[in-house]
Coordinates of C-alpha atoms in Angstrom, one line a residue:
Chain A
X1 CA 7.3 -27.4 -38.5
X2 CA 4.1 -26.2 -39.2
X3 CA 2.8 -23.6 -36.9
X4 CA -0.7 -24.4 -35.1
X5 CA -3.5 -22.0 -35.1
X6 CA -3.8 -20.4 -32.2
X7 CA -7.0 -21.8 -31.8
X8 CA -6.2 -25.1 -32.1
X9 CA -3.7 -24.8 -29.1
X10 CA -4.9 -22.6 -27.1
X11 CA -7.2 -24.5 -24.6
X12 CA -4.1 -26.6 -23.8
X13 CA -2.5 -23.5 -22.4
X14 CA -5.0 -22.4 -20.1
X15 CA -7.5 -25.0 -19.3
X16 CA -5.5 -26.5 -16.2
X17 CA -8.6 -27.7 -14.7
X18 CA -8.7 -31.2 -12.7
X19 CA -10.6 -33.1 -9.6
X20 CA -9.0 -33.1 -7.1
X21 CA -8.0 -36.5 -5.2
X22 CA -5.8 -36.1 -2.1
X23 CA -7.4 -32.8 -0.7
X24 CA -10.8 -31.2 -1.4
X25 CA -11.7 -28.5 -3.4
X26 CA -12.7 -26.6 -0.9
X27 CA -9.3 -27.1 1.1
X28 CA -7.4 -25.9 -2.6
X29 CA -10.0 -22.6 -2.9
X30 CA -10.8 -21.7 1.0
X31 CA -13.7 -19.9 1.5
X32 CA -12.1 -16.8 2.8
X33 CA -10.0 -16.4 -0.1
X34 CA -12.8 -17.0 -2.8
X35 CA -16.0 -16.4 -1.7
X36 CA -17.9 -19.2 -3.7
X37 CA -21.8 -18.9 -2.7
X38 CA -22.3 -22.4 -3.1
X39 CA -21.8 -22.8 -7.6
X40 CA -20.9 -26.2 -8.0
X41 CA -17.1 -26.2 -8.4
X42 CA -16.9 -27.6 -11.9
X43 CA -19.3 -24.8 -13.1
X44 CA -16.5 -22.7 -12.8
X45 CA -14.8 -25.0 -15.3
X46 CA -17.0 -22.9 -18.0
X47 CA -15.3 -19.7 -17.2
X48 CA -14.5 -18.2 -20.9
X49 CA -12.8 -14.7 -21.5
X50 CA -13.9 -13.3 -24.7
X51 CA -10.5 -11.3 -25.7
X52 CA -8.3 -14.3 -25.9
X53 CA -4.6 -13.7 -25.3
X54 CA -1.6 -16.3 -25.2
X55 CA 1.5 -15.6 -23.5
X56 CA 3.7 -15.3 -26.5
X57 CA 1.2 -12.5 -27.7
X58 CA 1.1 -10.5 -24.5
X59 CA 5.1 -10.4 -24.1
X60 CA 5.1 -9.1 -27.9
X61 CA 2.5 -6.6 -27.1
X62 CA 3.4 -5.1 -24.2
X63 CA 7.0 -4.7 -25.1
X64 CA 5.7 -3.0 -28.1
X65 CA 3.8 -0.7 -25.8
X66 CA 6.5 0.3 -23.3
X67 CA 8.6 0.7 -26.1
X68 CA 6.3 3.5 -27.9
X69 CA 5.6 5.0 -24.7
X70 CA 8.9 5.5 -23.0
X71 CA 10.3 6.5 -26.1
X72 CA 7.7 9.3 -26.2
X73 CA 8.8 9.8 -22.2
X74 CA 12.2 10.3 -23.6
X75 CA 11.5 12.7 -26.3
X76 CA 9.2 15.0 -24.4
X77 CA 11.6 15.0 -21.4
X78 CA 13.9 17.1 -23.6
X79 CA 10.9 19.5 -24.5
X80 CA 9.4 22.6 -22.9
X81 CA 5.9 21.0 -23.7
X82 CA 5.0 20.2 -20.0
X83 CA 5.9 24.1 -19.2
X84 CA 3.3 25.5 -21.9
X85 CA 0.5 23.1 -20.4
X86 CA -2.3 24.7 -18.7
X87 CA -2.2 25.0 -14.9
X88 CA -5.5 23.6 -14.5
X89 CA -4.4 20.6 -16.6
X90 CA -1.4 20.4 -14.3
X91 CA -3.5 20.3 -11.5
X92 CA -6.0 17.1 -12.9
X93 CA -2.4 15.2 -13.4
X94 CA -1.1 15.8 -10.3
X95 CA -4.0 14.7 -8.7
X96 CA -4.6 11.9 -10.9
X97 CA -0.9 10.5 -10.5
X98 CA -1.6 10.7 -6.7
X99 CA -4.5 9.0 -6.3
X100 CA -4.0 6.2 -9.4
X101 CA -0.3 5.1 -9.3
X102 CA 0.3 3.0 -6.2
X103 CA -3.8 1.8 -6.2
X104 CA -2.5 0.3 -9.8
X105 CA 0.2 -1.6 -7.7
X106 CA -1.9 -2.8 -5.1
X107 CA -4.6 -4.0 -8.0
X108 CA -1.8 -6.3 -9.0
X109 CA -2.3 -7.7 -5.3
X110 CA -6.1 -8.1 -6.0
X111 CA -5.6 -9.8 -9.3
X112 CA -2.8 -12.4 -8.0
X113 CA -5.2 -13.7 -5.6
X114 CA -7.8 -14.2 -8.4
X115 CA -4.7 -15.7 -10.1
X116 CA -4.2 -18.4 -7.5
X117 CA -7.8 -18.5 -6.0
X118 CA -9.8 -18.1 -9.1
X119 CA -12.4 -21.0 -9.5
X120 CA -11.5 -21.6 -13.5
X121 CA -8.3 -22.0 -14.7
X122 CA -9.1 -19.5 -17.5
X123 CA -9.7 -17.2 -15.1
X124 CA -6.4 -18.3 -13.1
X125 CA -5.2 -17.5 -16.6
X126 CA -6.4 -14.2 -17.2
X127 CA -5.9 -12.6 -13.6
X128 CA -2.4 -13.6 -14.5
X129 CA -2.0 -11.1 -17.0
X130 CA -4.0 -8.9 -15.5
X131 CA -1.5 -9.0 -12.6
X132 CA 1.2 -8.5 -15.0
X133 CA -0.6 -5.4 -16.3
X134 CA -1.4 -3.7 -13.0
X135 CA 2.5 -4.4 -12.2
X136 CA 3.3 -2.1 -15.5
X137 CA 0.4 0.3 -14.5
X138 CA 1.9 0.9 -11.1
X139 CA 5.4 1.2 -12.8
X140 CA 4.7 3.6 -15.2
X141 CA 2.3 5.7 -13.4
X142 CA 5.2 6.3 -10.7
X143 CA 7.8 6.6 -13.3
X144 CA 6.4 9.3 -15.3
X145 CA 5.5 11.8 -12.1
X146 CA 9.6 10.9 -11.2
X147 CA 10.4 12.9 -14.6
X148 CA 8.1 15.5 -13.7
X149 CA 9.6 15.9 -9.7
X150 CA 11.8 19.4 -11.5
X151 CA 8.7 20.8 -12.2
X152 CA 7.0 20.6 -9.1
X153 CA 7.5 18.8 -5.5
X154 CA 3.8 17.8 -5.3
X155 CA 4.7 15.1 -8.4
X156 CA 6.3 13.4 -5.1
X157 CA 2.9 12.6 -4.0
X158 CA 2.6 10.2 -6.9
X159 CA 4.5 7.5 -4.7
X160 CA 3.8 9.3 -1.2
X161 CA -0.2 9.7 -1.4
X162 CA -0.8 6.4 -0.3
X163 CA 1.8 6.4 2.3
X164 CA 0.0 9.2 4.2
X165 CA -3.4 9.9 6.3
X166 CA -4.5 12.9 3.7
X167 CA -8.2 12.6 3.5
X168 CA -8.1 12.0 -0.7
X169 CA -5.6 9.5 0.5
X170 CA -7.8 7.9 2.8
X171 CA -11.0 7.8 0.6
X172 CA -9.5 5.9 -1.8
X173 CA -7.7 3.7 0.2
X174 CA -10.6 2.6 1.8
X175 CA -12.3 1.9 -1.2
X176 CA -9.3 0.0 -3.0
X177 CA -8.9 -1.8 0.3
X178 CA -12.3 -3.2 0.0
X179 CA -12.6 -3.4 -3.4
X180 CA -9.1 -5.7 -4.1
X181 CA -6.0 -5.2 -1.8
X182 CA -7.9 -7.2 1.1
X183 CA -10.9 -8.5 -1.2
X184 CA -11.5 -12.6 -1.8
X185 CA -11.2 -13.5 -5.2
X186 CA -14.7 -14.0 -6.4
X187 CA -16.1 -10.5 -5.1
X188 CA -12.9 -8.9 -6.5
X189 CA -13.8 -10.0 -10.1
X190 CA -17.6 -8.3 -9.5
X191 CA -16.4 -5.5 -7.6
X192 CA -12.7 -4.3 -9.2
X193 CA -13.1 -5.8 -13.1
X194 CA -16.7 -5.7 -13.4
X195 CA -17.9 -2.9 -11.2
X196 CA -15.0 -0.3 -11.7
X197 CA -13.0 -1.0 -14.3
X198 CA -15.8 -2.2 -17.0
X199 CA -18.0 0.6 -15.3
X200 CA -15.7 3.5 -15.1
X201 CA -12.2 3.3 -15.7
X202 CA -12.2 1.2 -19.0
X203 CA -14.0 4.5 -20.7
X204 CA -12.2 7.0 -18.6
X205 CA -9.1 6.2 -19.8
X206 CA -10.5 6.6 -23.3
X207 CA -11.5 10.0 -22.5
X208 CA -8.4 11.4 -21.0
X209 CA -6.3 10.1 -23.8
X210 CA -8.0 12.1 -25.9
X211 CA -8.2 15.4 -23.7
X212 CA -4.5 15.0 -22.8
X213 CA -3.6 15.2 -26.6
X214 CA -6.1 17.8 -27.1
X215 CA -4.6 19.9 -24.7
X216 CA -0.9 18.8 -25.8
X217 CA 0.2 16.6 -23.4
X218 CA 1.4 14.1 -25.6
X219 CA 3.3 12.1 -22.8
X220 CA 0.4 11.5 -20.8
X221 CA -1.8 10.9 -23.6
X222 CA 0.5 8.3 -24.6
X223 CA 0.4 6.9 -21.1
X224 CA -3.0 6.7 -20.6
X225 CA -3.8 4.9 -24.2
X226 CA -1.4 2.3 -23.5
X227 CA -2.8 1.7 -19.8
X228 CA -6.0 1.6 -21.6
X229 CA -5.5 -1.3 -23.8
X230 CA -4.4 -3.5 -20.9
X231 CA -7.4 -2.2 -18.6
X232 CA -10.1 -3.4 -21.4
X233 CA -8.1 -7.1 -21.4
X234 CA -8.4 -7.5 -17.7
X235 CA -11.4 -5.9 -16.9
X236 CA -13.6 -8.7 -19.2
X237 CA -12.6 -11.1 -16.1
X238 CA -15.7 -9.5 -14.1
X239 CA -18.0 -10.8 -17.0
X240 CA -17.7 -14.2 -17.2
X241 CA -17.7 -14.4 -13.7
X242 CA -20.8 -12.8 -13.0
X243 CA -22.3 -15.0 -16.3
X244 CA -21.7 -18.4 -14.1
X245 CA -22.9 -16.6 -10.7
X246 CA -26.3 -15.7 -12.3
X247 CA -26.6 -19.2 -14.6
X248 CA -26.2 -20.8 -10.9
X249 CA -29.1 -18.4 -9.3
X250 CA -26.7 -16.5 -7.4
X251 CA -28.3 -13.0 -8.6
X252 CA -29.2 -11.6 -5.3
X253 CA -24.9 -12.1 -4.4
X254 CA -24.0 -10.7 -7.7
X255 CA -26.5 -7.6 -7.3
X256 CA -25.3 -6.7 -3.7
X257 CA -21.9 -7.2 -4.6
X258 CA -22.2 -4.8 -7.3
X259 CA -24.4 -2.3 -5.7
X260 CA -21.9 -1.8 -2.3
X261 CA -19.6 -1.2 -4.6
X262 CA -20.8 0.8 -7.6
X263 CA -21.7 3.8 -5.3
X264 CA -18.6 4.3 -3.8
X265 CA -17.0 4.0 -7.2
X266 CA -19.0 6.8 -8.2
X267 CA -18.4 9.0 -5.5
X268 CA -14.1 8.7 -5.6
X269 CA -15.0 9.3 -9.9
X270 CA -16.8 12.1 -9.2
X271 CA -14.0 13.3 -7.1
X272 CA -11.1 12.8 -9.5
X273 CA -12.8 12.9 -12.7
X274 CA -16.1 15.4 -12.0
X275 CA -13.3 18.0 -11.1
X276 CA -11.3 17.6 -14.1
X277 CA -13.4 17.6 -16.5
X278 CA -16.0 20.5 -15.5
X279 CA -13.4 22.8 -13.6
X280 CA -9.4 21.9 -14.5
X281 CA -9.4 21.0 -18.6
X282 CA -9.0 24.2 -20.1
X283 CA -12.2 25.6 -21.8
X284 CA -11.2 25.6 -25.1
X285 CA -10.6 22.0 -24.8
X286 CA -13.4 20.8 -23.2
X287 CA -15.3 18.1 -25.3
X288 CA -18.1 17.4 -23.0
X289 CA -19.2 17.8 -19.6
X290 CA -18.9 15.4 -16.6
X291 CA -22.8 14.8 -16.4
X292 CA -22.7 14.4 -20.4
X293 CA -19.9 11.8 -20.4
X294 CA -21.1 9.9 -17.4
X295 CA -24.6 9.7 -19.4
X296 CA -23.1 9.1 -22.6
X297 CA -20.0 6.6 -22.1
X298 CA -21.0 5.1 -18.3
X299 CA -24.4 4.7 -17.4
X300 CA -25.7 3.7 -20.8
X301 CA -22.9 1.2 -21.4
X302 CA -23.7 -0.4 -18.0
X303 CA -27.1 0.1 -18.4
X304 CA -27.1 -2.3 -21.5
X305 CA -24.8 -4.6 -20.0
X306 CA -27.2 -4.9 -16.9
X307 CA -30.0 -5.9 -19.1
X308 CA -27.8 -8.1 -21.2
X309 CA -26.6 -10.4 -18.2
X310 CA -30.6 -10.0 -16.5
X311 CA -29.3 -7.5 -13.8
X312 CA -31.4 -4.9 -12.3
X313 CA -29.9 -1.2 -11.8
X314 CA -28.7 -0.6 -8.3
X315 CA -32.0 1.1 -6.5
X316 CA -30.2 4.3 -5.8
X317 CA -29.8 4.7 -9.8
X318 CA -32.3 7.5 -9.0
X319 CA -30.1 9.3 -6.2
X320 CA -26.8 9.0 -8.6
X321 CA -28.4 10.9 -11.5
X322 CA -29.6 13.4 -9.3
X323 CA -26.2 13.4 -8.3
X324 CA -24.8 14.0 -11.5
X325 CA -26.2 17.4 -11.4
X326 CA -24.6 18.8 -8.2
X327 CA -22.2 16.4 -6.3
X328 CA -18.9 17.1 -8.6
X329 CA -19.9 20.8 -8.3
X330 CA -20.0 20.6 -4.4
X331 CA -16.6 18.5 -4.3
X332 CA -14.8 21.2 -6.3
X333 CA -16.2 24.1 -4.1
X334 CA -14.8 22.1 -1.3
X335 CA -11.5 20.9 -2.8
X336 CA -10.8 24.9 -3.6
X337 CA -11.9 26.2 -0.5
X338 CA -10.0 23.4 1.5
X339 CA -7.1 23.5 -1.0
X340 CA -4.0 23.2 1.5
X341 CA -5.4 19.9 2.5
X342 CA -4.8 18.0 -1.2
X343 CA -1.9 17.8 -3.0
X344 CA -2.4 19.8 -6.1
X345 CA -3.0 23.1 -7.1
X346 CA -7.0 23.2 -7.8
X347 CA -7.8 25.7 -10.4
X348 CA -10.9 27.8 -9.5
X349 CA -12.0 27.0 -12.9
X350 CA -14.9 30.0 -12.4
X351 CA -14.0 33.0 -14.7
X352 CA -16.9 34.7 -16.6
X353 CA -16.6 32.2 -19.5
X354 CA -16.5 29.6 -17.5
X355 CA -19.3 30.2 -15.5
X356 CA -21.3 30.9 -18.9
X357 CA -20.1 27.1 -19.7
X358 CA -21.2 25.9 -16.4
X359 CA -24.8 27.3 -16.7
X360 CA -24.9 26.3 -19.9
X361 CA -24.2 22.5 -19.1
X362 CA -25.8 22.6 -15.9
X363 CA -29.0 25.2 -15.8
X364 CA -29.4 26.9 -12.7
X365 CA -25.5 26.8 -11.8
X366 CA -25.4 30.3 -11.2
X367 CA -28.2 30.3 -8.8
X368 CA -27.0 27.4 -6.3
X369 CA -23.3 26.9 -6.5
X370 CA -22.5 30.4 -8.2
X371 CA -23.8 32.1 -5.3
X372 CA -20.9 30.7 -3.3
X373 CA -18.3 31.9 -5.8
X374 CA -19.9 35.3 -6.0
X375 CA -19.2 35.5 -2.3
X376 CA -15.6 34.0 -2.7
X377 CA -15.1 36.1 -5.8
X378 CA -15.9 39.4 -4.0
X379 CA -13.6 38.2 -1.4
X380 CA -10.7 37.9 -3.5
X381 CA -11.1 41.3 -5.6
X382 CA -11.4 43.3 -1.7
X383 CA -8.4 41.7 -1.0
X384 CA -9.6 39.3 1.6
X385 CA -8.1 35.7 0.5
X386 CA -7.8 34.9 4.3
X387 CA -11.6 35.0 3.9
X388 CA -11.6 31.9 1.2
X389 CA -9.6 29.7 3.3
X390 CA -10.8 27.0 6.1
X391 CA -11.0 27.9 9.8
X392 CA -12.4 24.3 10.7
X393 CA -12.8 21.0 9.2
X394 CA -15.9 19.7 7.0
X395 CA -17.6 16.8 8.3
X396 CA -16.3 13.7 6.6
X397 CA -18.9 10.6 5.3
X398 CA -18.1 7.2 7.7
X399 CA -18.4 5.3 4.1
X400 CA -17.2 6.9 1.2
X401 CA -14.4 9.6 3.5
X402 CA -15.2 12.5 1.3
X403 CA -16.2 15.3 2.8
X404 CA -20.3 15.8 3.2
X405 CA -21.6 18.0 0.7
X406 CA -25.1 18.9 0.3
X407 CA -27.2 19.9 -2.8
X408 CA -27.7 24.0 -2.4
X409 CA -31.0 23.9 -4.4
X410 CA -33.1 25.5 -1.5
X411 CA -36.1 23.4 -2.2
X412 CA -34.4 19.8 -2.2
X413 CA -32.5 20.5 0.9
X414 CA -31.0 17.9 3.0
X415 CA -28.4 19.1 4.8
X416 CA -28.5 16.8 8.1
X417 CA -25.9 14.3 7.7
X418 CA -27.7 10.4 7.6
X419 CA -26.8 8.7 10.8
X420 CA -26.4 4.9 12.2
X421 CA -25.8 3.8 15.6
X422 CA -23.4 0.5 15.9
X423 CA -22.4 -1.0 19.2
X424 CA -22.7 2.4 21.1
X425 CA -21.2 4.7 18.3
X426 CA -22.6 6.8 16.1
X427 CA -21.7 7.1 12.3
X428 CA -22.7 9.9 9.9
X429 CA -22.6 9.5 5.8
X430 CA -23.3 11.9 3.3
X431 CA -26.1 9.9 1.3
X432 CA -28.5 7.2 1.8
X433 CA -26.9 5.0 -0.5
X434 CA -23.7 5.3 2.0
X435 CA -25.4 5.0 4.9
X436 CA -27.3 1.4 3.3
X437 CA -23.9 0.1 2.4
X438 CA -23.2 0.3 6.3
X439 CA -26.0 -0.8 7.5
X440 CA -25.8 -4.0 5.2
X441 CA -22.1 -5.2 6.5
X442 CA -21.6 -2.7 9.6
X443 CA -19.1 -5.3 11.1
X444 CA -17.2 -4.4 8.2
X445 CA -16.6 -0.8 8.4
X446 CA -17.3 0.0 12.0
X447 CA -13.6 0.0 13.1
X448 CA -12.7 2.5 10.8
X449 CA -12.1 6.4 11.9
X450 CA -12.8 9.1 9.3
X451 CA -10.1 12.1 9.5
X452 CA -13.1 13.8 12.0
X453 CA -13.1 10.6 14.2
X454 CA -9.2 10.8 14.8
X455 CA -9.0 14.2 15.1
X456 CA -12.3 14.0 17.9
X457 CA -10.8 11.2 19.5
X458 CA -7.3 13.3 20.1
X459 CA -5.2 11.7 17.5
X460 CA -4.0 14.9 16.2
X461 CA -2.4 17.1 19.2
X462 CA -2.3 20.0 19.7
X463 CA -5.8 19.6 17.7
X464 CA -5.3 22.6 15.1
X465 CA -6.0 23.0 11.9
X466 CA -1.9 23.5 11.2
X467 CA -1.2 19.7 12.8
X468 CA -4.4 18.5 11.0
X469 CA -2.1 19.2 7.6
X470 CA 0.8 18.0 9.6
X471 CA -0.6 14.8 10.5
X472 CA -2.0 14.4 6.7
X473 CA 1.6 14.4 6.0
X474 CA 1.3 17.8 4.0
X475 CA 4.3 20.1 4.2
X476 CA 4.2 24.0 3.1
X477 CA 5.6 23.4 -0.4
X478 CA 2.7 21.1 -1.2
X479 CA -0.2 22.7 0.2
X480 CA -2.7 23.2 -2.9
X481 CA -3.0 26.8 -3.8
X482 CA -4.8 28.2 -6.4
X483 CA -3.9 27.1 -9.6
X484 CA -3.9 30.3 -11.5
X485 CA -3.7 32.8 -8.1
X486 CA -6.9 33.9 -8.3
X487 CA -6.5 35.2 -12.0
X488 CA -10.3 33.8 -12.7
X489 CA -11.5 36.2 -10.1
X490 CA -10.6 39.2 -12.7
X491 CA -10.8 37.8 -15.7
X492 CA -13.4 39.6 -17.9
X493 CA -14.8 37.3 -20.9
X494 CA -13.0 39.7 -23.4
X495 CA -9.9 38.9 -22.0
X496 CA -10.6 35.4 -21.6
X497 CA -11.6 35.3 -25.5
X498 CA -8.3 37.0 -26.3
X499 CA -6.5 34.2 -24.2
X500 CA -8.3 31.6 -26.0
X501 CA -7.1 32.6 -29.8
Chain B
X1 CA -17.5 24.1 31.4
X2 CA -17.1 21.8 28.2
X3 CA -16.4 21.6 24.8
X4 CA -19.3 20.3 22.7
X5 CA -18.2 19.2 19.0
X6 CA -21.3 19.9 16.7
X7 CA -22.1 18.9 13.4
X8 CA -23.0 21.9 11.7
X9 CA -24.5 23.9 8.7
X10 CA -25.9 27.4 7.3
X11 CA -29.1 26.2 5.3
X12 CA -27.7 28.2 2.2
X13 CA -24.2 26.8 2.4
X14 CA -23.0 23.5 0.8
X15 CA -21.2 21.9 3.1
X16 CA -21.4 20.4 7.1
X17 CA -19.1 21.5 9.0
X18 CA -17.1 20.7 12.4
X19 CA -18.0 23.4 15.2
X20 CA -17.0 23.1 18.6
X21 CA -18.8 25.2 21.1
X22 CA -19.2 25.4 25.0
X23 CA -22.2 23.7 26.8
X24 CA -22.6 27.3 28.6
X25 CA -23.0 29.2 25.3
X26 CA -26.3 30.5 24.6
X27 CA -27.9 29.2 21.5
X28 CA -27.2 33.1 19.8
X29 CA -23.8 32.4 20.4
X30 CA -24.0 29.1 18.9
X31 CA -25.5 30.7 15.6
X32 CA -22.7 33.3 15.7
X33 CA -19.8 30.8 15.9
X34 CA -21.5 29.1 12.5
X35 CA -21.8 32.0 10.9
X36 CA -18.4 33.0 11.4
X37 CA -17.6 30.0 8.9
X38 CA -20.1 30.4 6.4
X39 CA -21.4 33.9 6.4
X40 CA -19.3 36.4 4.1
X41 CA -17.4 33.6 3.8
X42 CA -19.8 31.3 1.5
X43 CA -22.7 32.6 2.3
X44 CA -24.2 36.1 1.4
X45 CA -24.8 38.1 4.2
X46 CA -28.2 39.7 4.8
X47 CA -29.3 41.9 7.2
X48 CA -31.6 39.4 9.2
X49 CA -31.7 37.7 12.7
X50 CA -30.4 34.4 12.8
X51 CA -32.3 31.1 14.2
X52 CA -30.9 28.0 15.3
X53 CA -32.4 24.4 14.3
X54 CA -32.2 21.3 16.4
X55 CA -33.7 17.4 15.9
X56 CA -36.4 19.7 13.5
X57 CA -37.3 22.3 15.8
X58 CA -36.0 25.7 16.6
X59 CA -34.2 26.3 19.6
X60 CA -34.9 29.6 21.6
X61 CA -32.1 32.1 21.7
X62 CA -31.8 32.5 25.4
X63 CA -31.2 28.9 25.9
X64 CA -27.7 27.3 26.6
X65 CA -26.4 24.6 24.8
X66 CA -27.2 22.1 27.8
X67 CA -30.6 23.5 28.3
X68 CA -31.1 23.1 24.8
X69 CA -30.2 19.0 25.4
X70 CA -27.4 19.2 22.7
X71 CA -25.1 16.6 22.6
X72 CA -21.7 16.1 21.2
X73 CA -21.9 15.1 17.5
X74 CA -25.7 16.3 17.0
X75 CA -26.5 18.2 13.7
X76 CA -27.7 22.0 14.3
X77 CA -28.6 24.3 11.5
X78 CA -28.5 28.2 11.4
X79 CA -30.8 30.1 9.0
X80 CA -32.0 33.4 8.4
X81 CA -35.5 34.4 10.1
X82 CA -37.1 34.8 6.7

């Protein structure tokens, strides 16, 4: 029996669109499950994915990938490779697993909602693969850190983080819940697969896999590479969805969906990737700064795509470009200073040689953030580490749930939080765009209580910092500590050069 | 006497903090409570007096929090008198 060319049968396997007779299309695809802004139902039948795959190919590729990655895992488990890794890299690893493993599982919920309520059969077909992908990503990114539990109990937070009220988990959860876990199918296609995955993670995984191999983390490198190839397949769901919206005159809706999510993705991305690129990755393995990565890999690609599609860059593009100069530095200093509130051991990353790198990549760093580290370094050298630990809470943004850090350049000072009043309650925000996202749909976010709101509402009793840590699910064996026990505060550049050879 | 939680920052610091004060505290005492979390912690100590800004105006030291009309979760900013 001659084998048909894939192109000869491909449409047969995925184009299951039909005109309903016994029910109306709105009953099959209810608005609360897929917010269709009045695009004619059959317009969605033209949905077409650039990168095609059949189920046979899918199963074959995925089993090959899993076979490869799990054998690397088994081989590495018997070696001492992990123990030789840099402590800063281990911090990036621990943070990644806690922040990403379970959301991948949750993303399979978003994908399965598209697999059922996607308005074109080819969209539903591609989302079915996306659901299988995300299930795989959740499983593999819980299994790998499970294999590292004997190294440090913090790896248990790969599974635990999303079940706690730790502030970083709240920040990630509140975004991912909005992006896919509790989002309608159309908005998920635009906000998860287009804005977040095409915009950020598809490229991030490429960069991370390269960094992992560079620092000698073969296991994580193999894992992330195998995930990245899945990501590029299901990330493509966003573009055809967007094209149909635009073709049918729905640019305003599409623009709002992208803009209300891009900014939140930028803040979470800066928290997770900014710190690891600018402070945790060992100096000798840093290929570029976070800002350079954002400009070269994320911004340029996204702007090109935006223009191709006929979309406008978000109104806050310049605010974001400014934040790329300092926001990750504020977050790093905040995470390091409030380190007991995170499930990983932050690397100070400010030895003399590292500060020189920071000054070169971010001219003026020493005059802004360097000044804080001068005071902190002096306290450490004087044996007063208690002065480098928090005595109160930072204010947390009521939108992105990340502490409100501010530019430290005296000339452009804006310390005061941005404020909105809604139904008699006052909401505080870290930035104009976070405030704007709230003001666009306040009823969507009004019920959220930040960790500080809960503290002030008496949810944490007695209201002490120790109890805040317990409320966050953090136990003493998990509290973050300085990754190198403050070695960087005593490290002269000469020692650093010797260490580097 | 009632505790008044404030959102507070030292002008030269990088983060906004939650700082509880008493409504009977003078503004000078408020400045000290905010400085305790910032000066010599992240902000370099300087031999200059501190001042407190609320709603865009500098508040006289001798007033109490209540007299100055500072409400819970209002933003106050401490800075050195240049």
